[in-house]
């Protein structure tokens, strides 16, 4: 039995939800005030039999116990799984030996190191480092509050200190603090550098950034990537910023540690830094989860504030090209990504210290990312030529198509037409032909896969009939995981259509990453394991039209199932909640029932 199955079996949805919601458990379906949106009369319902929950109010969404913990705590799947495992008394270590903890864990080693670095900064050895901080207007008090220190370049070493403190050598190495030389002696990883501790969202020190104090390159180095320190997933300062981001529905992303520190000190508490790389899809997803509002309660926003130089612009575009997939994840458009550029091309750190009002203006003046993207690409292509027009169109069609708000979408089609110097109906006509890049990828892929067999009709039939609990979802996912050329046909599927949280996570990860390749030594990650399992499920068909047909059948069945499911629980809600429902909830529910009826009829008529 896997950890996931064990947790699923043992977790009692009523108990899990009760930790956050005051549930009225007198009826067959316990209900309470929704923890995800503000309301006066209960529209949040728990179904003990199926282990699921649903909000009939503004959220109009639901899921299982793991999904609930993810949403409530704003944490990723595997963390929610582990937390639940702990609560229901499943021994995580027994279930998966890969996560056994060493005697002293890397976090403890990092805590010991941070204390040592701070002591060195305050010591006579720290004179140069303190002068550097003074030059950047950082007082000792701030330095201490923000976890700075000094990795001195001398005889006394961190390795020696950690040994004296009884920190396990392996833990220190796992934490990336020391390395063992060929002669068997331990050596410090950071020498002659100002250190900045980096904490994860839970506030644990998971690594360090280190800045050179002379002109030596590289200017910044970080703890090497490890299980506890993954640059692509961490956001610097999130331990300080998370509460504010959640409360205000806005996150601001800057580039450097010093920028984030200056912002925090200046009272701009929603600020985090992207760890010195361009923002990754995983980081965007973390932020999107924190800023997103329930449907109908406005949009959350993530403001990317990046270098104003040309290289910075390139990086921003690359990020945006990546993060548009995030929009595909957020089907209801509850999160908006914006781009801010500091006046005069200064670093945020400088602007904040010199003129906090100017910084405030920079952030509030951020433009929607699609607008930024269209303008930036328009400047790069020669739109006077047909090739330039096509290039611009292909560069931004995906992001525009992925928008869920059709009014905004229209706005961008007309902006795009304007930048291309053509009539709007011309742009719409271009939509019917496939993107140049997609067509090329398709051809080369066909060549590579060669003589693969056809779609297994028996497998497809079984999936459509829904044999097995998740057969349909599994089959659909295996199709898109194996055939990337189906991407454009599947990005529009709302994630809510997947009832199984693990499948929903697989789908979400597939949407946000170009190619979710297996990561080495991550066998304890249930999402990875499921992806691998799904990859083996479907036989690779060679015929593109056949694949599209199979996929669209699955998508249609998934939608139908989703609407039927909605209908059932809506009806249940009417009977169960009826008397206590507020008038607005009642009216909203009625509207939604009419809407889902209409949509169901459309599905049957084959119009969707
Ligand atoms: Zn709600």
Tab-separated table of C-alpha atoms in Angstrom, residues 73-361:
chain	number	residue	atom	x	y	z
A	73	UNK	CA	-2.488	26.104	3.862
A	74	UNK	CA	-1.261	27.219	0.447
A	75	UNK	CA	1.175	24.311	0.242
A	76	UNK	CA	2.066	21.874	-2.546
A	77	UNK	CA	0.630	18.398	-2.918
A	78	UNK	CA	3.418	16.364	-1.341
A	79	UNK	CA	3.557	18.633	1.682
A	80	UNK	CA	-0.180	18.391	2.212
A	81	UNK	CA	0.102	14.641	1.881
A	82	UNK	CA	2.823	14.460	4.510
A	83	UNK	CA	0.961	16.738	6.858
A	84	UNK	CA	-2.159	14.619	6.586
A	85	UNK	CA	-0.085	11.473	7.019
A	86	UNK	CA	1.201	12.836	10.280
A	87	UNK	CA	-2.275	13.752	11.456
A	88	UNK	CA	-3.783	10.373	10.736
A	89	UNK	CA	-0.797	8.603	12.231
A	90	UNK	CA	0.727	7.080	9.124
A	91	UNK	CA	4.445	6.667	9.631
A	92	UNK	CA	5.929	8.490	6.665
A	93	UNK	CA	9.302	6.854	7.125
A	94	UNK	CA	7.861	3.355	7.214
A	95	UNK	CA	5.779	4.041	4.122
A	96	UNK	CA	8.660	5.388	2.071
A	97	UNK	CA	12.211	4.649	3.175
A	98	UNK	CA	13.574	7.333	0.825
A	99	UNK	CA	12.677	10.150	3.209
A	100	UNK	CA	14.340	8.809	6.369
A	101	UNK	CA	15.939	11.686	8.211
A	102	UNK	CA	19.615	11.761	9.190
A	103	UNK	CA	20.527	12.095	12.856
A	104	UNK	CA	21.001	15.823	12.569
A	105	UNK	CA	19.016	17.242	9.697
A	106	UNK	CA	20.334	19.902	7.305
A	107	UNK	CA	18.062	22.538	8.873
A	108	UNK	CA	19.736	22.090	12.233
A	109	UNK	CA	23.158	22.239	10.597
A	110	UNK	CA	22.080	25.489	8.897
A	111	UNK	CA	20.821	26.954	12.193
A	112	UNK	CA	24.186	26.254	13.787
A	113	UNK	CA	25.978	27.756	10.778
A	114	UNK	CA	23.812	30.904	10.819
A	115	UNK	CA	24.622	31.524	14.483
A	116	UNK	CA	28.305	31.072	13.740
A	117	UNK	CA	28.218	33.429	10.725
A	118	UNK	CA	26.479	36.136	12.771
A	119	UNK	CA	29.042	35.848	15.577
A	120	UNK	CA	31.828	36.261	13.022
A	121	UNK	CA	30.149	39.329	11.535
A	122	UNK	CA	30.092	40.943	14.973
A	123	UNK	CA	33.683	39.937	15.724
A	124	UNK	CA	36.835	41.926	14.787
A	125	UNK	CA	37.034	39.763	11.624
A	126	UNK	CA	33.849	41.443	10.437
A	127	UNK	CA	35.232	44.957	9.998
A	128	UNK	CA	35.229	44.908	6.193
A	129	UNK	CA	31.838	43.235	5.994
A	130	UNK	CA	30.309	45.763	8.395
A	131	UNK	CA	31.749	48.590	6.302
A	132	UNK	CA	30.141	47.107	3.214
A	133	UNK	CA	26.757	46.902	4.963
A	134	UNK	CA	27.094	50.465	6.174
A	135	UNK	CA	27.720	51.528	2.578
A	136	UNK	CA	24.360	49.996	1.682
A	137	UNK	CA	22.663	51.661	4.666
A	138	UNK	CA	22.137	48.375	6.442
A	139	UNK	CA	22.519	48.692	10.212
A	140	UNK	CA	23.746	45.836	12.380
A	141	UNK	CA	20.237	45.599	13.767
A	142	UNK	CA	18.788	45.043	10.276
A	143	UNK	CA	21.601	42.651	9.384
A	144	UNK	CA	20.774	40.555	12.410
A	145	UNK	CA	17.028	40.687	11.829
A	146	UNK	CA	17.470	39.579	8.213
A	147	UNK	CA	19.858	36.791	8.993
A	148	UNK	CA	23.140	38.082	7.638
A	149	UNK	CA	26.554	36.927	8.672
A	150	UNK	CA	30.138	36.460	7.648
A	151	UNK	CA	31.901	33.416	6.265
A	152	UNK	CA	35.401	34.595	7.074
A	153	UNK	CA	38.484	33.651	5.164
A	154	UNK	CA	40.833	32.531	7.892
A	155	UNK	CA	42.138	29.688	9.975
A	156	UNK	CA	39.025	29.258	12.001
A	157	UNK	CA	36.478	27.330	9.982
A	158	UNK	CA	32.790	26.542	10.033
A	159	UNK	CA	33.660	22.866	9.585
A	160	UNK	CA	35.588	22.958	12.866
A	161	UNK	CA	32.813	24.850	14.634
A	162	UNK	CA	30.115	22.444	13.486
A	163	UNK	CA	32.179	19.486	14.617
A	164	UNK	CA	32.631	21.096	18.020
A	165	UNK	CA	28.851	21.659	18.191
A	166	UNK	CA	28.265	17.973	17.504
A	167	UNK	CA	26.657	18.534	14.118
A	168	UNK	CA	26.735	15.370	12.079
A	169	UNK	CA	29.266	15.666	9.210
A	170	UNK	CA	26.817	14.179	6.759
A	171	UNK	CA	24.121	16.670	7.743
A	172	UNK	CA	26.584	19.531	7.219
A	173	UNK	CA	27.470	18.135	3.814
A	174	UNK	CA	23.809	17.523	2.902
A	175	UNK	CA	23.148	21.147	3.806
A	176	UNK	CA	25.870	22.201	1.370
A	177	UNK	CA	27.897	23.900	4.108
A	178	UNK	CA	31.044	21.844	3.813
A	179	UNK	CA	32.686	19.512	1.367
A	180	UNK	CA	35.162	16.733	1.942
A	181	UNK	CA	38.417	17.129	0.079
A	182	UNK	CA	40.429	14.345	-1.492
A	183	UNK	CA	42.606	14.258	1.612
A	184	UNK	CA	39.531	13.493	3.690
A	185	UNK	CA	39.450	16.891	5.437
A	186	UNK	CA	36.256	18.961	5.619
A	187	UNK	CA	36.327	22.362	3.908
A	188	UNK	CA	33.957	25.310	4.128
A	189	UNK	CA	31.884	26.037	1.026
A	190	UNK	CA	31.651	29.759	1.711
A	191	UNK	CA	34.836	31.765	2.351
A	192	UNK	CA	35.371	35.508	2.467
A	193	UNK	CA	31.727	36.267	1.821
A	194	UNK	CA	28.795	38.034	3.400
A	195	UNK	CA	26.173	35.367	4.059
A	196	UNK	CA	22.405	35.751	3.867
A	197	UNK	CA	20.296	32.997	5.289
A	198	UNK	CA	17.480	31.740	3.104
A	199	UNK	CA	14.390	30.373	4.753
A	200	UNK	CA	11.564	28.396	3.251
A	201	UNK	CA	7.935	29.342	3.709
A	202	UNK	CA	7.837	27.459	7.000
A	203	UNK	CA	10.683	29.616	8.275
A	204	UNK	CA	13.330	26.888	8.292
A	205	UNK	CA	16.817	27.869	7.125
A	206	UNK	CA	17.286	25.794	4.000
A	207	UNK	CA	20.390	27.444	2.592
A	208	UNK	CA	22.486	30.570	2.193
A	209	UNK	CA	23.250	33.172	-0.394
A	210	UNK	CA	26.773	34.583	-0.183
A	211	UNK	CA	28.077	37.802	-1.662
A	212	UNK	CA	31.757	38.410	-2.335
A	213	UNK	CA	33.206	41.269	-0.309
A	214	UNK	CA	35.900	42.179	-2.799
A	215	UNK	CA	35.579	42.298	-6.559
A	216	UNK	CA	35.921	38.536	-6.933
A	217	UNK	CA	33.485	36.740	-9.197
A	218	UNK	CA	30.903	35.421	-9.059
A	219	UNK	CA	29.336	38.179	-7.021
A	220	UNK	CA	26.747	35.826	-5.537
A	221	UNK	CA	26.886	32.130	-4.867
A	222	UNK	CA	24.209	29.978	-3.269
A	223	UNK	CA	23.987	26.724	-1.439
A	224	UNK	CA	24.152	23.917	-3.983
A	225	UNK	CA	20.891	22.327	-4.993
A	226	UNK	CA	19.767	19.598	-2.649
A	227	UNK	CA	16.623	18.071	-1.291
A	228	UNK	CA	16.149	20.961	1.105
A	229	UNK	CA	17.402	23.703	-1.202
A	230	UNK	CA	15.760	23.900	-4.614
A	231	UNK	CA	16.325	27.318	-6.162
A	232	UNK	CA	13.631	26.755	-8.735
A	233	UNK	CA	10.971	26.321	-6.060
A	234	UNK	CA	12.077	28.651	-3.275
A	235	UNK	CA	11.209	32.311	-3.105
A	236	UNK	CA	13.476	34.441	-0.988
A	237	UNK	CA	11.581	36.298	1.737
A	238	UNK	CA	8.393	34.281	1.459
A	239	UNK	CA	8.608	33.501	5.177
A	240	UNK	CA	8.162	37.244	5.819
A	241	UNK	CA	5.819	37.955	2.938
A	242	UNK	CA	3.357	35.046	2.839
A	243	UNK	CA	0.796	36.439	5.303
A	244	UNK	CA	0.675	39.850	3.622
A	245	UNK	CA	0.502	38.304	0.163
A	246	UNK	CA	-2.409	36.137	1.232
A	247	UNK	CA	-4.198	39.036	2.904
A	248	UNK	CA	-3.718	41.612	0.140
A	249	UNK	CA	-3.905	39.266	-2.833
A	250	UNK	CA	-0.775	40.831	-4.257
A	251	UNK	CA	2.814	39.636	-4.542
A	252	UNK	CA	5.763	41.614	-5.862
A	253	UNK	CA	8.766	39.736	-7.216
A	254	UNK	CA	12.165	41.441	-7.319
A	255	UNK	CA	15.503	39.968	-8.368
A	256	UNK	CA	18.008	40.343	-5.578
A	257	UNK	CA	18.154	39.448	-1.908
A	258	UNK	CA	19.130	43.028	-1.084
A	259	UNK	CA	16.116	44.306	-3.052
A	260	UNK	CA	13.806	42.054	-1.066
A	261	UNK	CA	15.400	43.087	2.229
A	262	UNK	CA	15.139	46.785	1.397
A	263	UNK	CA	11.476	46.285	0.478
A	264	UNK	CA	10.710	44.395	3.691
A	265	UNK	CA	12.472	47.034	5.769
A	266	UNK	CA	10.639	49.770	3.862
A	267	UNK	CA	7.290	48.231	4.758
A	268	UNK	CA	6.584	46.688	1.340
A	269	UNK	CA	5.869	43.376	2.958
A	270	UNK	CA	4.403	41.614	-0.072
A	271	UNK	CA	7.856	41.468	-1.694
A	272	UNK	CA	9.871	38.338	-2.441
A	273	UNK	CA	12.962	37.704	-4.590
A	274	UNK	CA	13.289	35.163	-7.355
A	275	UNK	CA	16.575	33.668	-6.139
A	276	UNK	CA	18.721	35.351	-8.763
A	277	UNK	CA	17.302	33.392	-11.679
A	278	UNK	CA	14.359	34.148	-13.870
A	279	UNK	CA	11.052	33.326	-12.232
A	280	UNK	CA	10.157	29.675	-12.645
A	281	UNK	CA	6.735	28.206	-13.245
A	282	UNK	CA	6.940	26.522	-9.844
A	283	UNK	CA	7.585	29.862	-8.127
A	284	UNK	CA	4.714	31.459	-10.041
A	285	UNK	CA	2.453	28.683	-8.968
A	286	UNK	CA	3.330	29.136	-5.320
A	287	UNK	CA	2.510	32.837	-5.585
A	288	UNK	CA	-0.650	32.288	-7.625
A	289	UNK	CA	-1.923	29.964	-4.945
A	290	UNK	CA	-1.326	32.618	-2.293
A	291	UNK	CA	-2.832	35.583	-4.153
A	292	UNK	CA	-5.826	33.893	-5.769
A	293	UNK	CA	-9.246	35.056	-4.614
A	294	UNK	CA	-12.456	33.070	-4.754
A	295	UNK	CA	-14.331	33.593	-7.988
A	296	UNK	CA	-16.277	36.831	-8.019
A	297	UNK	CA	-14.075	38.481	-5.400
A	298	UNK	CA	-11.667	40.179	-7.721
A	299	UNK	CA	-8.290	39.227	-9.083
A	300	UNK	CA	-5.103	38.545	-7.215
A	301	UNK	CA	-1.972	39.865	-8.838
A	302	UNK	CA	1.670	38.930	-9.136
A	303	UNK	CA	3.859	41.881	-10.093
A	304	UNK	CA	7.165	40.984	-11.689
A	305	UNK	CA	9.628	43.772	-11.146
A	306	UNK	CA	12.733	43.073	-13.100
A	307	UNK	CA	15.920	44.588	-14.380
A	308	UNK	CA	15.338	47.352	-16.838
A	309	UNK	CA	18.347	46.508	-18.996
A	310	UNK	CA	18.159	44.543	-22.247
A	311	UNK	CA	19.269	41.275	-20.676
A	312	UNK	CA	16.618	41.789	-18.026
A	313	UNK	CA	14.008	42.295	-20.705
A	314	UNK	CA	15.025	39.083	-22.450
A	315	UNK	CA	14.744	37.256	-19.159
A	316	UNK	CA	11.351	38.799	-18.496
A	317	UNK	CA	10.083	37.679	-21.875
A	318	UNK	CA	11.330	34.176	-21.292
A	319	UNK	CA	9.598	34.149	-17.945
A	320	UNK	CA	6.394	35.399	-19.424
A	321	UNK	CA	6.502	32.862	-22.198
A	322	UNK	CA	6.677	30.327	-19.410
A	323	UNK	CA	4.180	31.823	-17.081
A	324	UNK	CA	1.394	32.173	-19.617
A	325	UNK	CA	0.913	28.481	-19.003
A	326	UNK	CA	0.058	29.521	-15.515
A	327	UNK	CA	-2.900	31.313	-16.974
A	328	UNK	CA	-3.952	28.072	-18.506
A	329	UNK	CA	-3.849	26.628	-15.006
A	330	UNK	CA	-5.883	29.428	-13.589
A	331	UNK	CA	-8.864	28.880	-15.809
A	332	UNK	CA	-11.105	31.369	-14.121
A	333	UNK	CA	-8.684	34.222	-14.434
A	334	UNK	CA	-8.451	34.889	-10.725
A	335	UNK	CA	-4.767	35.840	-10.959
A	336	UNK	CA	-3.252	38.558	-13.060
A	337	UNK	CA	0.442	38.765	-13.846
A	338	UNK	CA	1.794	42.288	-14.271
A	339	UNK	CA	5.181	43.710	-15.152
A	340	UNK	CA	6.738	46.735	-13.461
A	341	UNK	CA	9.814	48.634	-14.515
A	342	UNK	CA	11.521	50.973	-12.031
A	343	UNK	CA	11.892	54.544	-13.176
A	344	UNK	CA	15.264	55.388	-14.604
A	345	UNK	CA	16.352	51.752	-14.723
A	346	UNK	CA	17.481	51.718	-11.101
A	347	UNK	CA	17.626	48.712	-8.776
A	348	UNK	CA	14.565	48.370	-6.525
A	349	UNK	CA	16.909	48.563	-3.543
A	350	UNK	CA	18.080	52.049	-4.643
A	351	UNK	CA	14.598	53.308	-5.468
A	352	UNK	CA	13.102	52.139	-2.181
A	353	UNK	CA	15.817	53.757	-0.107
A	354	UNK	CA	15.834	57.006	-2.060
A	355	UNK	CA	12.108	57.483	-2.578
A	356	UNK	CA	9.526	54.990	-1.268
A	357	UNK	CA	6.761	56.883	-3.085
A	358	UNK	CA	8.496	56.335	-6.430
A	359	UNK	CA	8.603	52.623	-5.631
A	360	UNK	CA	4.916	52.616	-4.784
A	361	UNK	CA	4.218	54.262	-8.156
